[in-house]
mmCIF file of C-alpha atoms in Angstrom:
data_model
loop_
_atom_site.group_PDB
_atom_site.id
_atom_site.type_symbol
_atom_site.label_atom_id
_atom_site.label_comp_id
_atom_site.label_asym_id
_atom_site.label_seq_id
_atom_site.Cartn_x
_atom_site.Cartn_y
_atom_site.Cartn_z
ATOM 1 C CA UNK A 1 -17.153 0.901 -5.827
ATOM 2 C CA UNK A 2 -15.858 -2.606 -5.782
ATOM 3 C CA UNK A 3 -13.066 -3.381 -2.920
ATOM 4 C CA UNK A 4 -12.954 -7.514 -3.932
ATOM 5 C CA UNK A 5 -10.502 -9.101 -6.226
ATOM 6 C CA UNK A 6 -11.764 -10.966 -9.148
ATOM 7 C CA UNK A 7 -11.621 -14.500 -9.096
ATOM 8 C CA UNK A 8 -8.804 -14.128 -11.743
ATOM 9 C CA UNK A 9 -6.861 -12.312 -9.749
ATOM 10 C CA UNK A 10 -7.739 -14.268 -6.337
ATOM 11 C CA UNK A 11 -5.999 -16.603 -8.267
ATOM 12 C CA UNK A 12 -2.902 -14.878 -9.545
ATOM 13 C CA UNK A 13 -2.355 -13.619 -5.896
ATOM 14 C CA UNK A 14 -2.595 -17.620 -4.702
ATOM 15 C CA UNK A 15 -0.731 -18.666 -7.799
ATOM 16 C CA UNK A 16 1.967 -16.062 -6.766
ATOM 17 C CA UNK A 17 2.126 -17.037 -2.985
ATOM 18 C CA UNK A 18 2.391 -20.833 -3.455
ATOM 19 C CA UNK A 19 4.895 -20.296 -6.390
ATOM 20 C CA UNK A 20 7.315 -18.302 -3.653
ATOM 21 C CA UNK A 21 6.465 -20.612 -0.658
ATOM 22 C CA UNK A 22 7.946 -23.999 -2.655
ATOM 23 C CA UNK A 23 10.586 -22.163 -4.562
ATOM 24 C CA UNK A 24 11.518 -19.080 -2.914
ATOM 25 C CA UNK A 25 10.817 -19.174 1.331
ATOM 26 C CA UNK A 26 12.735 -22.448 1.863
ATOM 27 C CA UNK A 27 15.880 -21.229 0.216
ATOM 28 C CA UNK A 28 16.009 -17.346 0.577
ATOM 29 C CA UNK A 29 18.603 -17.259 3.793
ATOM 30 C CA UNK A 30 20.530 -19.609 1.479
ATOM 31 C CA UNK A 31 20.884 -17.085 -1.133
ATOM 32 C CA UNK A 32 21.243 -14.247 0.931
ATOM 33 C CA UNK A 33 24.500 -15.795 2.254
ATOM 34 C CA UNK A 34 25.622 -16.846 -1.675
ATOM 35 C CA UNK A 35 24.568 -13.483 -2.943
ATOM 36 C CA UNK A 36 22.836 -14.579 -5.643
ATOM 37 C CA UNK A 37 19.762 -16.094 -6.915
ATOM 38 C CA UNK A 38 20.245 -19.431 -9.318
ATOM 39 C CA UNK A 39 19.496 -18.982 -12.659
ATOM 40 C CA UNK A 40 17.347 -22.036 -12.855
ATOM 41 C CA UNK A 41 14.465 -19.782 -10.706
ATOM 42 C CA UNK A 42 13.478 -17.881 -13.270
ATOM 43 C CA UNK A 43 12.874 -20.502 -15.745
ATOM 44 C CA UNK A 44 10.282 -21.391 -13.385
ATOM 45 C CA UNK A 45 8.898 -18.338 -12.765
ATOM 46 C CA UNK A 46 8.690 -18.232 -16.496
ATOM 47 C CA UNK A 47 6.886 -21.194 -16.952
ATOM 48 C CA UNK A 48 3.978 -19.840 -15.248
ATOM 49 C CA UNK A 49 3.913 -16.271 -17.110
ATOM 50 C CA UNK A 50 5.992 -14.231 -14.247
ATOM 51 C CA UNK A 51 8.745 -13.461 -16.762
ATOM 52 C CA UNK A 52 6.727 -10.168 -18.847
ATOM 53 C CA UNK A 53 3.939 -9.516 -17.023
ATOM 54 C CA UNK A 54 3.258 -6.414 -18.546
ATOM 55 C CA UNK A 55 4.280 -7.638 -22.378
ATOM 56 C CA UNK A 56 1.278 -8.526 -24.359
ATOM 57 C CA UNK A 57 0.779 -11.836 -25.658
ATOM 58 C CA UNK A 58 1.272 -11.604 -29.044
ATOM 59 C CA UNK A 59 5.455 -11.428 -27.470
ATOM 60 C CA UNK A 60 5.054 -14.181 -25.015
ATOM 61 C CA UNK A 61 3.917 -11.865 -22.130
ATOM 62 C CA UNK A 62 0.808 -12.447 -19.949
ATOM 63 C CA UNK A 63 -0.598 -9.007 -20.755
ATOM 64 C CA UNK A 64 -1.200 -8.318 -16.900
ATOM 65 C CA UNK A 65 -2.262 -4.814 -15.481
ATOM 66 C CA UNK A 66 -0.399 -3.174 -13.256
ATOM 67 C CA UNK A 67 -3.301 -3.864 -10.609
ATOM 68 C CA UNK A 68 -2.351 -7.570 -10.969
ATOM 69 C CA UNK A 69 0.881 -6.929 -11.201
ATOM 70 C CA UNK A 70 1.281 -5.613 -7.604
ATOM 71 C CA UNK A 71 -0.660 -8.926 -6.522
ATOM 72 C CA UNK A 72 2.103 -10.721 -7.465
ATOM 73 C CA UNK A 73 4.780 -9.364 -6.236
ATOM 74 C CA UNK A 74 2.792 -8.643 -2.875
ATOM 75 C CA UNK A 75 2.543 -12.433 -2.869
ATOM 76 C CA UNK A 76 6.182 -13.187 -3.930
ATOM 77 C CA UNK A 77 7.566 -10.779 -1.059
ATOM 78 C CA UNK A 78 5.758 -12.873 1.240
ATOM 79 C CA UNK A 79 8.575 -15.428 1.122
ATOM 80 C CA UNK A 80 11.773 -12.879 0.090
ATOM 81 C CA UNK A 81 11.423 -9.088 -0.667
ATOM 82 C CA UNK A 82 15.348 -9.576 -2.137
ATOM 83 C CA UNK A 83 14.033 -12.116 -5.105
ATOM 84 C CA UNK A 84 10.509 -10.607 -5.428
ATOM 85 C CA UNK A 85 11.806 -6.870 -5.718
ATOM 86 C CA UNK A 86 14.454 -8.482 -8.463
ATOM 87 C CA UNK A 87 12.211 -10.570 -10.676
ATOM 88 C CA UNK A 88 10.080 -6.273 -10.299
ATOM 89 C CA UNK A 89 12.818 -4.534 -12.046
ATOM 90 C CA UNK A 90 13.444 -7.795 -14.356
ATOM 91 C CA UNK A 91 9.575 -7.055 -15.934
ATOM 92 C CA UNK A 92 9.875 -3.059 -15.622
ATOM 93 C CA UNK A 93 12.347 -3.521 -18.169
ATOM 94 C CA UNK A 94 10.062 -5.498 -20.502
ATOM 95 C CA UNK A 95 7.076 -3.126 -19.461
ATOM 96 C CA UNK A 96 9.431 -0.297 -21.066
ATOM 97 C CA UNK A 97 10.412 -2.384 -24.581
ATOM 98 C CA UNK A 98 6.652 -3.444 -24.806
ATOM 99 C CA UNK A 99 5.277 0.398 -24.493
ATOM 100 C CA UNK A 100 8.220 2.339 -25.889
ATOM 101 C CA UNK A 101 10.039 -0.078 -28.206
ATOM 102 C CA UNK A 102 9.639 -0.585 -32.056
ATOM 103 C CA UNK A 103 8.202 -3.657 -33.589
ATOM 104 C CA UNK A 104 11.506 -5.031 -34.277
ATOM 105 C CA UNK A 105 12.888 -4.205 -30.720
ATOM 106 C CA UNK A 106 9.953 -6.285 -29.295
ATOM 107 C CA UNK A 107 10.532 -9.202 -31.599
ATOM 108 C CA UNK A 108 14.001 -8.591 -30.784
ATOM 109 C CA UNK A 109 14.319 -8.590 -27.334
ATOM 110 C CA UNK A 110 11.033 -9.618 -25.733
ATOM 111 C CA UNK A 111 9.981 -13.426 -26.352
ATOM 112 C CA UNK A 112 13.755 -14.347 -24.792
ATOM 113 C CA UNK A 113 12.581 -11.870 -21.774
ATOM 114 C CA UNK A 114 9.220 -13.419 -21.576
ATOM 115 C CA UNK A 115 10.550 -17.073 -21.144
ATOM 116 C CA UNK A 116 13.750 -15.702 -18.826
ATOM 117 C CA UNK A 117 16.279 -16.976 -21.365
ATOM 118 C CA UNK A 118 17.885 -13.488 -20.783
ATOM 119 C CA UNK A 119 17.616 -11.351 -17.821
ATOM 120 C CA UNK A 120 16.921 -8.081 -17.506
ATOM 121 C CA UNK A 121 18.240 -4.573 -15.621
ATOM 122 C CA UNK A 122 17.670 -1.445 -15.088
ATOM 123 C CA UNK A 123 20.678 1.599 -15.321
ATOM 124 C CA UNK A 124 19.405 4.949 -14.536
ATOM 125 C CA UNK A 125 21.552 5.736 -11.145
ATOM 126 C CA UNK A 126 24.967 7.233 -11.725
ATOM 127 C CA UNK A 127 27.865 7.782 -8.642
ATOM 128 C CA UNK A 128 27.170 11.653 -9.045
ATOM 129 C CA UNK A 129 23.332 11.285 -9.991
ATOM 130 C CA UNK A 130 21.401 9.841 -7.742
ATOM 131 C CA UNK A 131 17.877 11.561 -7.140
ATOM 132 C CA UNK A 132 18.825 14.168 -9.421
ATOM 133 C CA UNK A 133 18.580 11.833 -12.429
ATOM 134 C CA UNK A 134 18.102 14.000 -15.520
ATOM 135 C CA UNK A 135 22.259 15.061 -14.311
ATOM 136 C CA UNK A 136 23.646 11.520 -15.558
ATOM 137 C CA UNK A 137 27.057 12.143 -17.650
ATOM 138 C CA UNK A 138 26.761 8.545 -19.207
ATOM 139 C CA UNK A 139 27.308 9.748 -23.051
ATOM 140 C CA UNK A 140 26.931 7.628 -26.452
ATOM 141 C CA UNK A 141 28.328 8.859 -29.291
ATOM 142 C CA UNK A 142 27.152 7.804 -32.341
ATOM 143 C CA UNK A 143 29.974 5.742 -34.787
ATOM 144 C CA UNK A 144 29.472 4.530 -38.255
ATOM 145 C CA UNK A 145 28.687 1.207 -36.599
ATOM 146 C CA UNK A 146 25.828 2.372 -33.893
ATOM 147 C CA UNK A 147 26.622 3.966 -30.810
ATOM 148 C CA UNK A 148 29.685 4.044 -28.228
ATOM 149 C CA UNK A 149 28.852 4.699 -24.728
ATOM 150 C CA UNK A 150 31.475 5.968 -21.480
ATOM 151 C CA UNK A 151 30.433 6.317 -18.100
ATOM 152 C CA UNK A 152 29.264 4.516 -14.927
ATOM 153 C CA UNK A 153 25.625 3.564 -13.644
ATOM 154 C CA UNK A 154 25.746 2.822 -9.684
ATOM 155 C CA UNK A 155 23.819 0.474 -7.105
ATOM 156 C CA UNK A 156 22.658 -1.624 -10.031
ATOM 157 C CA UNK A 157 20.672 -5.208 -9.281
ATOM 158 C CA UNK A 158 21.991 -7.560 -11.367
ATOM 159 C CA UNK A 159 25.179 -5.761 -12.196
ATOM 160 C CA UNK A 160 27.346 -8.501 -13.406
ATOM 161 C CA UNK A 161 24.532 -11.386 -13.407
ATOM 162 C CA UNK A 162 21.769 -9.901 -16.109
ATOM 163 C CA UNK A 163 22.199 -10.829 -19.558
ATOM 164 C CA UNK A 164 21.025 -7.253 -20.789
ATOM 165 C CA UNK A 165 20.815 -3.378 -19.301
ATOM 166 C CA UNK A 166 17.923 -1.135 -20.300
ATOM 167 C CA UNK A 167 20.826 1.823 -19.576
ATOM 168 C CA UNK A 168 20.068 5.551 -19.927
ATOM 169 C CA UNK A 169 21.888 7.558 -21.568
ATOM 170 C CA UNK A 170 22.970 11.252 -22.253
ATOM 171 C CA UNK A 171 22.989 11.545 -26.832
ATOM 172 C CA UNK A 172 22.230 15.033 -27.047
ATOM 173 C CA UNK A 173 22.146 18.469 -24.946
ATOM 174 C CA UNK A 174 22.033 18.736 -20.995
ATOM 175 C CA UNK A 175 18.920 18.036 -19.056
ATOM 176 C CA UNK A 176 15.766 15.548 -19.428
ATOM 177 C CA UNK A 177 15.569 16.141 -23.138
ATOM 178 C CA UNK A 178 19.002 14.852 -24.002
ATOM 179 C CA UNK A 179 18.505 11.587 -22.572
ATOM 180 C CA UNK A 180 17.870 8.408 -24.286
ATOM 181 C CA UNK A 181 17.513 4.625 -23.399
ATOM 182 C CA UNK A 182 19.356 1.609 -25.562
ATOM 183 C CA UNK A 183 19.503 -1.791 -24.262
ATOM 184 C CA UNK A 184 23.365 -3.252 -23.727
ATOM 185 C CA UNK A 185 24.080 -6.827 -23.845
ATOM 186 C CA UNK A 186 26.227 -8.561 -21.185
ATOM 187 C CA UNK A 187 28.686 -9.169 -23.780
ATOM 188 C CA UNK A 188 29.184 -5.743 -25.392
ATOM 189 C CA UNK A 189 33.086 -5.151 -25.719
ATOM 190 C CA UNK A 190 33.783 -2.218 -23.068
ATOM 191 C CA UNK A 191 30.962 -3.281 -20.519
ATOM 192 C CA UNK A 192 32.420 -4.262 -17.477
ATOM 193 C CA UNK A 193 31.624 -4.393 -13.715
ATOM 194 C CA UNK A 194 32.709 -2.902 -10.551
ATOM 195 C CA UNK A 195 32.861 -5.674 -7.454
ATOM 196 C CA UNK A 196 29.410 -6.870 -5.771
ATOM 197 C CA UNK A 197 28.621 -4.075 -3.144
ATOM 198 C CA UNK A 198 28.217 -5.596 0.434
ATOM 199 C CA UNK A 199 24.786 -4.259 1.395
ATOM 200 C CA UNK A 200 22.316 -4.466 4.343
ATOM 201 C CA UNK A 201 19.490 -5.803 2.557
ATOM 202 C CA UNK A 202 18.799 -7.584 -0.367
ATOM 203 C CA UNK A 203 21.841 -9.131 -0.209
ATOM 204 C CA UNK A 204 20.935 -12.315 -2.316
ATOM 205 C CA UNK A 205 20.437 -9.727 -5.451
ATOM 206 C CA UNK A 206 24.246 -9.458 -7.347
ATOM 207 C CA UNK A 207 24.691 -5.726 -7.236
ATOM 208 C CA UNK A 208 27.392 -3.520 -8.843
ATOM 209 C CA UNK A 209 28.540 -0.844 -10.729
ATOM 210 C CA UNK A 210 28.031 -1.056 -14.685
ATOM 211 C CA UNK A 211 30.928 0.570 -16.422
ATOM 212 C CA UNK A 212 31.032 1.259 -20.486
ATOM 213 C CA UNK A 213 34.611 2.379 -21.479
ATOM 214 C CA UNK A 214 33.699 2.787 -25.343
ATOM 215 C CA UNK A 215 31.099 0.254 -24.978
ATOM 216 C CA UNK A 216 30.271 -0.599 -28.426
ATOM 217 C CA UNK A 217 26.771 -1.473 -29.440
ATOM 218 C CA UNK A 218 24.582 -1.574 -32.739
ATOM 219 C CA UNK A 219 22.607 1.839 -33.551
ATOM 220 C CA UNK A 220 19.289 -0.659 -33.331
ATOM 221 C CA UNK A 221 19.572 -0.823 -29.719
ATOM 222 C CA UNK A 222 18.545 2.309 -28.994
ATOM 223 C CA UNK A 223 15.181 1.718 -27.789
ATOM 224 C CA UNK A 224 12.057 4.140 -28.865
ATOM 225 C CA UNK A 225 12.835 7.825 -30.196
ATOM 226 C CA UNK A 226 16.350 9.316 -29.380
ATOM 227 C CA UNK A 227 15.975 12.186 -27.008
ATOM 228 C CA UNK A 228 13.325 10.625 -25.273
ATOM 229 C CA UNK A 229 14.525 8.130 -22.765
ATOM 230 C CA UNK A 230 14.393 10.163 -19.652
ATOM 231 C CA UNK A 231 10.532 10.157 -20.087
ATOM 232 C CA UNK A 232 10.578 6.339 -20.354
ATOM 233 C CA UNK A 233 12.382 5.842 -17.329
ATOM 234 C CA UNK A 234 10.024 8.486 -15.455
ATOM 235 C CA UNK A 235 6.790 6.164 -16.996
ATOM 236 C CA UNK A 236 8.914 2.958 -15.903
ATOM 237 C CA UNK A 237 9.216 4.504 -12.569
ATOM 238 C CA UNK A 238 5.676 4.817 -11.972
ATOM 239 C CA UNK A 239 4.933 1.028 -12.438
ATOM 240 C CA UNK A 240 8.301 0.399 -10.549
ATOM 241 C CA UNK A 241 6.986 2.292 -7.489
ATOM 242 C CA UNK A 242 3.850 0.426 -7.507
ATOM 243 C CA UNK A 243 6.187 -2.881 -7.961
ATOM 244 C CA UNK A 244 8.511 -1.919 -5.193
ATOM 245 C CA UNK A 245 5.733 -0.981 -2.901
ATOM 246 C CA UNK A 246 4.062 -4.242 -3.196
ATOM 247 C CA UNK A 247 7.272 -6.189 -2.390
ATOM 248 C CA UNK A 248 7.499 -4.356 0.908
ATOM 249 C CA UNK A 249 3.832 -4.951 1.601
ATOM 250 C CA UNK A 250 4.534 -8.559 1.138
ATOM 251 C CA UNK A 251 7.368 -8.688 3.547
ATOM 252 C CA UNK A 252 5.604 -6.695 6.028
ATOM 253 C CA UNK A 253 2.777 -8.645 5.781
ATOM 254 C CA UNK A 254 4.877 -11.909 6.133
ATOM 255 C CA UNK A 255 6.548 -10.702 9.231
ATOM 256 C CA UNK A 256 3.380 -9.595 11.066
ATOM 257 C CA UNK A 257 2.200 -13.252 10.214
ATOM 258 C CA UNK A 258 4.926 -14.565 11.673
ATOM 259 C CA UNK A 259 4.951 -12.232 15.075
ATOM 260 C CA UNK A 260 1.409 -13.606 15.237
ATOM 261 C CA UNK A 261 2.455 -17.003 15.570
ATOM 262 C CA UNK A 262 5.056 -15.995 17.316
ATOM 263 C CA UNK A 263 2.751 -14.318 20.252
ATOM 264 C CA UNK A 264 0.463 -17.060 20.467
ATOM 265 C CA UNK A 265 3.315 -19.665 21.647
ATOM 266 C CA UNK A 266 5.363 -17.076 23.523
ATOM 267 C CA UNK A 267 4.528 -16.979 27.380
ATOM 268 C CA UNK A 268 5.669 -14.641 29.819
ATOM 269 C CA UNK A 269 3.772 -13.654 33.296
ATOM 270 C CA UNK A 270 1.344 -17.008 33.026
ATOM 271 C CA UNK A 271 -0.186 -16.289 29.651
ATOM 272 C CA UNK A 272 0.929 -16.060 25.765
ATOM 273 C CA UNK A 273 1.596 -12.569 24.493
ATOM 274 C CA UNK A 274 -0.934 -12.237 22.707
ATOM 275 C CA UNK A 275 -3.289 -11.498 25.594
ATOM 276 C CA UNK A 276 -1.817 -8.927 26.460
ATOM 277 C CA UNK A 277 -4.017 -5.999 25.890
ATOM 278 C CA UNK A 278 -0.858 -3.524 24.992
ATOM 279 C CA UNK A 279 0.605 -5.944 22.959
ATOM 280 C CA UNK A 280 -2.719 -6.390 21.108
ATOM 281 C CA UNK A 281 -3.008 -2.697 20.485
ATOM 282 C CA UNK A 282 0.215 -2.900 18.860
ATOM 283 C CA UNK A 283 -0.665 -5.516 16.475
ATOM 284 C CA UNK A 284 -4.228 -3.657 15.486
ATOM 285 C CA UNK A 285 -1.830 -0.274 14.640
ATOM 286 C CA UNK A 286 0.026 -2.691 12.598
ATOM 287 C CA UNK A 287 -3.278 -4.623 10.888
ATOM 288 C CA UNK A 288 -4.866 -1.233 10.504
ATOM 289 C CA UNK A 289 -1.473 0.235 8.441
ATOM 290 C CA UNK A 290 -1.153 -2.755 6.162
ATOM 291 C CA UNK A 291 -4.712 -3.167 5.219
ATOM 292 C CA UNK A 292 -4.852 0.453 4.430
ATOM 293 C CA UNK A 293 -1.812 0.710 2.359
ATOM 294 C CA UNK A 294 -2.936 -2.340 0.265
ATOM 295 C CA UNK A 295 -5.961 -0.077 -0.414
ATOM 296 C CA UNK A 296 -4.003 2.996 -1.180
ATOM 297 C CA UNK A 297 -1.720 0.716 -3.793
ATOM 298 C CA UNK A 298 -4.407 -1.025 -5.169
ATOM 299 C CA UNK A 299 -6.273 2.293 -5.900
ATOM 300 C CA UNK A 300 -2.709 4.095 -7.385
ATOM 301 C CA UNK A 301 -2.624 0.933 -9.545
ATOM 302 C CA UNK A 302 -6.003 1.345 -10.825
ATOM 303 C CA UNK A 303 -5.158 4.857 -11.770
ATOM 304 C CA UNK A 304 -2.260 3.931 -13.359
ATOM 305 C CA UNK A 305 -4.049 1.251 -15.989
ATOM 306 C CA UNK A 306 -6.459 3.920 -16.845
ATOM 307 C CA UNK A 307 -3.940 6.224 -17.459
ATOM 308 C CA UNK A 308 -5.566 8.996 -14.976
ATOM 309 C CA UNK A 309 -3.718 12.721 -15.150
ATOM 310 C CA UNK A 310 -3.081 12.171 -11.703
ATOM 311 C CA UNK A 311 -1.691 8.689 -11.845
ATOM 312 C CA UNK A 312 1.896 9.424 -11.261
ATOM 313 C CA UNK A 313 1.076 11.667 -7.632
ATOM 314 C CA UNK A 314 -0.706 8.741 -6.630
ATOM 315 C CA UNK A 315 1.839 6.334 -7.457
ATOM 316 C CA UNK A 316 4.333 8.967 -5.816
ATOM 317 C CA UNK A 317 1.845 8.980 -2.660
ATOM 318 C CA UNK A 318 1.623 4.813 -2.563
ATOM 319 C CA UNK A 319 4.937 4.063 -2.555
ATOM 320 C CA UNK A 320 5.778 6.871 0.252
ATOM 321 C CA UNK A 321 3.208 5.543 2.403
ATOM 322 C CA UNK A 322 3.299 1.953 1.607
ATOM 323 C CA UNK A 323 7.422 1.468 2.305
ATOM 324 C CA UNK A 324 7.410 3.920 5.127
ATOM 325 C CA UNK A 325 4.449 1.939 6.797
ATOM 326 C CA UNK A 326 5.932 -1.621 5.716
ATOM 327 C CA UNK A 327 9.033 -0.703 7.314
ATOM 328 C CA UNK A 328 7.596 0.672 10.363
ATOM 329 C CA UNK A 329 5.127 -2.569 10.899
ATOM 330 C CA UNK A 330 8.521 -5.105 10.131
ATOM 331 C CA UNK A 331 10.645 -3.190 12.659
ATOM 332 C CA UNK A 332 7.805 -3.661 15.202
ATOM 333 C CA UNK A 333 7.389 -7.213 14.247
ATOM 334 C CA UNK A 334 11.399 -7.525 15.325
ATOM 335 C CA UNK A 335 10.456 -5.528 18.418
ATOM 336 C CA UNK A 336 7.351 -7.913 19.858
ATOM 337 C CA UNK A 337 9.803 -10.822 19.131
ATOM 338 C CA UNK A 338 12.477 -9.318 21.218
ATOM 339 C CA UNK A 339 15.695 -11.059 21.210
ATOM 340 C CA UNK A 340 14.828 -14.093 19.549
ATOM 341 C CA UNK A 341 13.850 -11.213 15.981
ATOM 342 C CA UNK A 342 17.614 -10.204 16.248
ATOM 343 C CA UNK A 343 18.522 -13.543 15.595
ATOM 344 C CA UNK A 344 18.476 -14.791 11.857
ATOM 345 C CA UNK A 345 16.478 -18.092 12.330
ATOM 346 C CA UNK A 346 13.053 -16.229 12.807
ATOM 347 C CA UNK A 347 13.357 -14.231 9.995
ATOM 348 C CA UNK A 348 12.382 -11.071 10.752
ATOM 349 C CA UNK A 349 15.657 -9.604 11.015
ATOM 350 C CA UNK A 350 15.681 -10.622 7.126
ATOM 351 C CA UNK A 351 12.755 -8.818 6.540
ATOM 352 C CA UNK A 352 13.558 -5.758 8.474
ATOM 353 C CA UNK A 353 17.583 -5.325 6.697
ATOM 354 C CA UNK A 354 15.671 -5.957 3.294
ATOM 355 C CA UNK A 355 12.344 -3.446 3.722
ATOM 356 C CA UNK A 356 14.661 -0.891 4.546
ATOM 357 C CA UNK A 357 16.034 0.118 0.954
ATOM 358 C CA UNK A 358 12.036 0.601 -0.271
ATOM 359 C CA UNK A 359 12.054 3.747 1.543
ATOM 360 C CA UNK A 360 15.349 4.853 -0.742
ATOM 361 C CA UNK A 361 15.133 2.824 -4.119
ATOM 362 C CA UNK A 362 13.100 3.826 -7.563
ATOM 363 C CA UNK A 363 13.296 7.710 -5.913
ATOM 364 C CA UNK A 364 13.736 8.408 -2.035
ATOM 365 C CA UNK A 365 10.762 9.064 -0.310
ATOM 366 C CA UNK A 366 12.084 12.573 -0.085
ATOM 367 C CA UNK A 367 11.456 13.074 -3.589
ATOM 368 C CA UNK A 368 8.073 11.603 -3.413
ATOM 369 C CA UNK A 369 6.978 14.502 -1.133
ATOM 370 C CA UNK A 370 8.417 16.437 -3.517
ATOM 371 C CA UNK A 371 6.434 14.908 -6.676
ATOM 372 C CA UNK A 372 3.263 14.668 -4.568
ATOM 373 C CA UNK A 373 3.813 18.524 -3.462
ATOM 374 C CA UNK A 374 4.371 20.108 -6.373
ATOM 375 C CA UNK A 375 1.632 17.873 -8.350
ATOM 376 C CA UNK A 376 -1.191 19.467 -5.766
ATOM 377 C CA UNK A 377 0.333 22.878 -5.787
ATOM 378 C CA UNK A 378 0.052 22.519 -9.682
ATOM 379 C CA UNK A 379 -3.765 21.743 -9.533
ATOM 380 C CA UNK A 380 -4.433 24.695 -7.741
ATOM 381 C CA UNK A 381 -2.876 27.073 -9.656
#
């Protein structure tokens, strides 16, 4: 049993990290106060093979596992969960057309994905379906000329701002088996937008509704088999977990950095705080909870490339633990700061607002005990 990275993906990680401290770190509070992320980023991250991480290379992707994957976005989160977790849910999308999508979808859609030309999201969530997903009313009809879609996806990242939605949709009978997926482009007549939600976190990611009123688009974007797009965004979920997961490890893991630094300068009763001996069992609680949630993500991961039968309780179980611990180290990160972490120039507060949403987003940790639950009472039965 082998614990070490690879050199490979030693350097993927430091590739990651350097690419967010020089593009990402020194402009995130900027962004967060625009509310949105300039477009010129991604060509960036594209350049260096961020854009389809999980699309092979014969469509311009790096081919990456999901393993490496999580590196990255660990890395990226380290200067903004809000831009990390965004560029996550830009590649689940092309993970999905890569695995799911035809031939002619992938030379469709993917080599513009790869190099960022167009960017991607991700509809699933409805006003009225929320962790109950296999309820979502959005229908598409099929027309002579493809299919027309009505209804309304909710708390969407790059509502407004992507160029195309992977959007699921309801084709056939009630349930998981009448759902489908099709890809809608940003300038499909009857796609609109509601206005950007004000949110606590991740406030530099444009989010919105996504509204089709007869939203008109060609019968070739309906992407895979029809009937079968609730189990693509269930398989999509599973990397997006992991993805999610690693973004809140990074942040965590930035903010205990900084509360490190922090404690070493910081004096109070003759000494820094960091000689404290409480103080220092604090920061060994929060060492000991990051170090083994990387494990526990690295090993769902693992489990997930290999396709294991148990892969998708494990990637139910890391991103329970791994957002409920990264969220519990960031708030005591703000905590051993004390006033000066409520205060936006250290950061934390940042870090804190935007970690929070992990513990809700790509299913609620609710529903992860629930998936993790009923997966071991399944394998005893």
């Amino acid at each position: 049993m082998d614990f070490a990275l690879s050199e490979e993906q030693q350097a993927i990680f430091d590739m990651a990290r350097d690419f967010g401290a020089e593009h990402i770190a020194p402009h995130a509070r900027d962004w967060e106060q625009d509310g949105t992320i300039p477009r010129d980023l991604w060509g960036k991250a594209a350049e260096l093979g961020l854009g389809g991480l999980y699309v092979s290379e014969e469509h311009g992707g790096s081919g990456l596992s999901r393993l490496d994957g999580t590196l990255v976005f660990e890395a990226l989160a380290m200067a903004c969960p809000s831009v990390a977790a965004f560029l996550s849910i830009h590649n689940m999308c092309g993970g999905m057309i890569d695995k799911f999508g035809s031939d002619a979808a992938k030379a469709r859609w993917l080599p513009a994905l790869c190099r960022m030309d167009k960017v991607f999201s991700y509809c699933l969530t409805e006003p009225g379906s929320g962790s109950d997903a296999a309820a979502l009313r959005t229908r598409a009809e099929r027309t002579n000329d493809g299919w027309r879609l009505n209804g309304t996806k909710a708390f969407i990242s790059g509502g407004g701002y992507s160029d195309a939605y992977v959007a699921m949709v309801r084709t056939g009978q009630d349930g998981p088996k009448g759902i489908s997926s099709v890809v809608v482009e940003s300038r499909a007549p009857g796609l609109s937008f509601g206005a950007p939600e004000n949110k606590m976190g991740w406030r530099s990611q444009p989010t919105s509704q996504v509204q089709f009123d007869d939203c008109a688009i060609p019968a070739d974007n309906l992407l895979g088999e029809e009937g079968r797009g609730f189990a693509y965004a269930m398989a999509g979920l599973d990397g997006g977990r992991l993805n999610i997961s690693a973004c809140a490890l990074g942040g965590a893991q930035a903010a205990l950095d900084a509360t490190l630094r922090y404690m070493g300068e910081r004096r109070a009763f003759g000494q820094t705080l960091d000689q404290f001996q409480a103080l220092q069992f604090r920061l060994a609680e929060m060492e000991t909870a990051l170090q083994s949630s990387r494990i526990f993500l690295r090993q769902a991961a693992w489990k997930l490339d290999r396709a294991a039968p148990d892969a998708g309780k494990f990637c139910a179980m890391a991103k329970l633990h791994v957002t409920d611990r990264a969220f519990e180290v960031a708030n005591q990160c703000l905590q051993l700061h004390g006033g000066y972490g409520y205060l936006a120039d250290y950061g934390i507060e940042k870090i804190v607002r935007d970690l929070r949403v992990h513990q809700i987003l790509e299913g609620t940790n609710e529903i992860m005990r629930l998936i993790v639950s009923r997966a071991l009472l399944a394998e005893h039965r």
